[in-house]
PDB file of C-alpha atoms in Angstrom:
ATOM      1  CA  UNK A1397      -8.765  23.402  -0.668  1.00  0.00           C
ATOM      2  CA  UNK A1398      -6.229  21.120   0.913  1.00  0.00           C
ATOM      3  CA  UNK A1399      -5.842  17.356   0.789  1.00  0.00           C
ATOM      4  CA  UNK A1400      -3.604  15.866   3.422  1.00  0.00           C
ATOM      5  CA  UNK A1401      -2.640  12.226   3.157  1.00  0.00           C
ATOM      6  CA  UNK A1402      -0.884  10.038   5.692  1.00  0.00           C
ATOM      7  CA  UNK A1403      -0.015   6.421   6.306  1.00  0.00           C
ATOM      8  CA  UNK A1404       2.569   5.718   3.661  1.00  0.00           C
ATOM      9  CA  UNK A1405       5.811   3.993   4.466  1.00  0.00           C
ATOM     10  CA  UNK A1406       7.902   0.882   4.046  1.00  0.00           C
ATOM     11  CA  UNK A1407       6.342  -2.557   4.328  1.00  0.00           C
ATOM     12  CA  UNK A1408       7.400  -6.068   3.420  1.00  0.00           C
ATOM     13  CA  UNK A1409       5.754  -8.166   0.756  1.00  0.00           C
ATOM     14  CA  UNK A1410       2.498  -9.562   2.043  1.00  0.00           C
ATOM     15  CA  UNK A1411       2.098  -6.810   4.599  1.00  0.00           C
ATOM     16  CA  UNK A1412      -0.634  -4.219   5.046  1.00  0.00           C
ATOM     17  CA  UNK A1413      -0.895  -0.441   5.186  1.00  0.00           C
ATOM     18  CA  UNK A1414      -3.745   1.971   5.652  1.00  0.00           C
ATOM     19  CA  UNK A1415      -3.673   5.316   3.901  1.00  0.00           C
ATOM     20  CA  UNK A1416      -5.810   8.163   5.166  1.00  0.00           C
ATOM     21  CA  UNK A1417      -6.705  11.492   3.610  1.00  0.00           C
ATOM     22  CA  UNK A1418      -8.620  14.457   4.897  1.00  0.00           C
ATOM     23  CA  UNK A1419     -10.013  17.176   2.638  1.00  0.00           C
ATOM     24  CA  UNK A1420     -10.407  20.662   4.052  1.00  0.00           C
ATOM     25  CA  UNK A1421     -11.837  23.849   2.622  1.00  0.00           C
ATOM     26  CA  UNK A1422     -14.357  21.957   0.545  1.00  0.00           C
ATOM     27  CA  UNK A1423     -17.930  20.753   0.864  1.00  0.00           C
ATOM     28  CA  UNK A1424     -18.596  17.046   0.686  1.00  0.00           C
ATOM     29  CA  UNK A1425     -16.903  15.969  -2.553  1.00  0.00           C
ATOM     30  CA  UNK A1426     -18.762  13.808  -5.029  1.00  0.00           C
ATOM     31  CA  UNK A1427     -15.862  11.362  -5.164  1.00  0.00           C
ATOM     32  CA  UNK A1428     -12.892  10.780  -2.911  1.00  0.00           C
ATOM     33  CA  UNK A1429     -10.274   8.341  -4.072  1.00  0.00           C
ATOM     34  CA  UNK A1430      -6.711   7.400  -4.727  1.00  0.00           C
ATOM     35  CA  UNK A1431      -4.474   7.362  -7.747  1.00  0.00           C
ATOM     36  CA  UNK A1432      -0.922   6.082  -7.757  1.00  0.00           C
ATOM     37  CA  UNK A1433       2.141   6.565  -9.869  1.00  0.00           C
ATOM     38  CA  UNK A1434       5.107   4.270  -9.895  1.00  0.00           C
ATOM     39  CA  UNK A1435       8.467   5.458 -11.116  1.00  0.00           C
ATOM     40  CA  UNK A1436       8.552   5.520 -14.909  1.00  0.00           C
ATOM     41  CA  UNK A1437       4.870   4.677 -15.247  1.00  0.00           C
ATOM     42  CA  UNK A1438       1.679   6.607 -15.838  1.00  0.00           C
ATOM     43  CA  UNK A1439      -0.604   7.519 -13.005  1.00  0.00           C
ATOM     44  CA  UNK A1440      -3.402   4.972 -12.525  1.00  0.00           C
ATOM     45  CA  UNK A1441      -6.597   4.667 -10.569  1.00  0.00           C
ATOM     46  CA  UNK A1442      -6.404   2.695  -7.340  1.00  0.00           C
ATOM     47  CA  UNK A1443      -9.913   3.132  -5.985  1.00  0.00           C
ATOM     48  CA  UNK A1444     -12.670   5.621  -5.399  1.00  0.00           C
ATOM     49  CA  UNK A1445     -15.864   5.985  -3.370  1.00  0.00           C
ATOM     50  CA  UNK A1446     -18.759   8.311  -4.111  1.00  0.00           C
ATOM     51  CA  UNK A1447     -20.628  10.343  -1.529  1.00  0.00           C
ATOM     52  CA  UNK A1448     -23.386   7.754  -1.847  1.00  0.00           C
ATOM     53  CA  UNK A1449     -21.024   4.910  -1.031  1.00  0.00           C
ATOM     54  CA  UNK A1450     -20.472   3.424  -4.480  1.00  0.00           C
ATOM     55  CA  UNK A1451     -16.940   2.073  -4.858  1.00  0.00           C
ATOM     56  CA  UNK A1452     -14.763   0.998  -7.722  1.00  0.00           C
ATOM     57  CA  UNK A1453     -11.247  -0.335  -7.922  1.00  0.00           C
ATOM     58  CA  UNK A1454      -8.448  -0.482 -10.414  1.00  0.00           C
ATOM     59  CA  UNK A1455      -7.491  -3.955 -11.570  1.00  0.00           C
ATOM     60  CA  UNK A1456      -4.401  -4.092  -9.363  1.00  0.00           C
ATOM     61  CA  UNK A1457      -6.414  -3.257  -6.254  1.00  0.00           C
ATOM     62  CA  UNK A1458      -9.346  -5.629  -6.688  1.00  0.00           C
ATOM     63  CA  UNK A1459      -9.531  -8.251  -3.985  1.00  0.00           C
ATOM     64  CA  UNK A1460      -6.675  -6.744  -1.936  1.00  0.00           C
ATOM     65  CA  UNK A1461      -7.602  -3.132  -1.206  1.00  0.00           C
ATOM     66  CA  UNK A1462     -10.681  -1.648   0.419  1.00  0.00           C
ATOM     67  CA  UNK A1463     -11.764   1.995   0.336  1.00  0.00           C
ATOM     68  CA  UNK A1464     -14.101   3.769   2.720  1.00  0.00           C
ATOM     69  CA  UNK A1465     -15.024   7.345   3.561  1.00  0.00           C
ATOM     70  CA  UNK A1466     -16.651   9.399   6.279  1.00  0.00           C
ATOM     71  CA  UNK A1467     -18.661  12.162   4.622  1.00  0.00           C
ATOM     72  CA  UNK A1468     -19.149  14.292   7.722  1.00  0.00           C
ATOM     73  CA  UNK A1469     -15.390  14.382   8.310  1.00  0.00           C
ATOM     74  CA  UNK A1470     -14.397  14.573   4.635  1.00  0.00           C
ATOM     75  CA  UNK A1471     -11.999  11.684   5.102  1.00  0.00           C
ATOM     76  CA  UNK A1472     -11.189   8.658   2.998  1.00  0.00           C
ATOM     77  CA  UNK A1473      -9.198   5.565   3.907  1.00  0.00           C
ATOM     78  CA  UNK A1474      -7.534   2.953   1.775  1.00  0.00           C
ATOM     79  CA  UNK A1475      -6.844  -0.371   3.447  1.00  0.00           C
ATOM     80  CA  UNK A1476      -4.172  -2.213   1.482  1.00  0.00           C
ATOM     81  CA  UNK A1477      -3.548  -5.891   2.164  1.00  0.00           C
ATOM     82  CA  UNK A1478      -1.223  -8.490   0.720  1.00  0.00           C
ATOM     83  CA  UNK A1479       1.031  -5.801  -0.687  1.00  0.00           C
ATOM     84  CA  UNK A1480       3.449  -6.638  -3.466  1.00  0.00           C
ATOM     85  CA  UNK A1481       6.588  -4.885  -4.733  1.00  0.00           C
ATOM     86  CA  UNK A1482       4.529  -3.802  -7.752  1.00  0.00           C
ATOM     87  CA  UNK A1483       2.426  -1.681  -5.400  1.00  0.00           C
ATOM     88  CA  UNK A1484       5.405   0.561  -4.740  1.00  0.00           C
ATOM     89  CA  UNK A1485       4.359   4.026  -5.823  1.00  0.00           C
ATOM     90  CA  UNK A1486       3.393   7.497  -4.729  1.00  0.00           C
ATOM     91  CA  UNK A1487      -0.269   7.402  -3.758  1.00  0.00           C
ATOM     92  CA  UNK A1488      -2.325  10.527  -4.358  1.00  0.00           C
ATOM     93  CA  UNK A1489      -5.590  11.329  -2.657  1.00  0.00           C
ATOM     94  CA  UNK A1490      -8.060  13.120  -4.934  1.00  0.00           C
ATOM     95  CA  UNK A1491     -11.554  14.508  -5.096  1.00  0.00           C
ATOM     96  CA  UNK A1492     -13.882  15.149  -7.962  1.00  0.00           C
ATOM     97  CA  UNK A1493     -17.010  17.106  -8.753  1.00  0.00           C
ATOM     98  CA  UNK A1494     -19.981  15.620 -10.583  1.00  0.00           C
ATOM     99  CA  UNK A1495     -20.132  13.948 -13.016  1.00  0.00           C
ATOM    100  CA  UNK A1496     -16.508  12.839 -12.900  1.00  0.00           C
ATOM    101  CA  UNK A1497     -15.334   9.877 -10.877  1.00  0.00           C
ATOM    102  CA  UNK A1498     -11.688   9.504 -11.888  1.00  0.00           C
ATOM    103  CA  UNK A1499     -10.675  12.916 -13.195  1.00  0.00           C
ATOM    104  CA  UNK A1500      -9.353  14.826 -10.198  1.00  0.00           C
ATOM    105  CA  UNK A1501     -10.608  18.288  -9.349  1.00  0.00           C
ATOM    106  CA  UNK A1502      -8.133  18.415  -6.505  1.00  0.00           C
ATOM    107  CA  UNK A1503      -5.094  16.195  -6.055  1.00  0.00           C
ATOM    108  CA  UNK A1504      -3.088  15.898  -2.856  1.00  0.00           C
ATOM    109  CA  UNK A1505       0.705  15.993  -2.680  1.00  0.00           C
ATOM    110  CA  UNK A1506       1.076  12.232  -2.415  1.00  0.00           C
ATOM    111  CA  UNK A1507       2.419   9.744   0.080  1.00  0.00           C
ATOM    112  CA  UNK A1508       5.079   7.169  -0.764  1.00  0.00           C
ATOM    113  CA  UNK A1509       4.432   3.470  -0.309  1.00  0.00           C
ATOM    114  CA  UNK A1510       7.409   1.153  -0.666  1.00  0.00           C
ATOM    115  CA  UNK A1511       6.975  -2.601  -0.620  1.00  0.00           C
ATOM    116  CA  UNK A1512      10.165  -4.550  -0.166  1.00  0.00           C
ATOM    117  CA  UNK A1513      10.663  -8.048  -1.537  1.00  0.00           C
TER     118      UNK A1513
END
């Protein structure tokens, strides 16, 4: 199983980025989502989407980020708007198996998002 994420980079405060992740070597995962970890902080949930289309967001992402997935392609996207310096972190794509929604079965290598002030 391999998770490959892309789309990270440097953006100014108020800007937008879209992260993408493709999962290979796996059937349609129950959940595809994103965690993030900022330097010196614990890893936290950003957002997830189930194979049935149910979504949920961490508090920091609500109202600014949007997650979507394409089951047939095993891809998930995270549209991030109105980014703030506090969003600076390594973002990890993950998948789960039932019944878990936030406990990763597989975790990708991460992509760095840096928001400059």
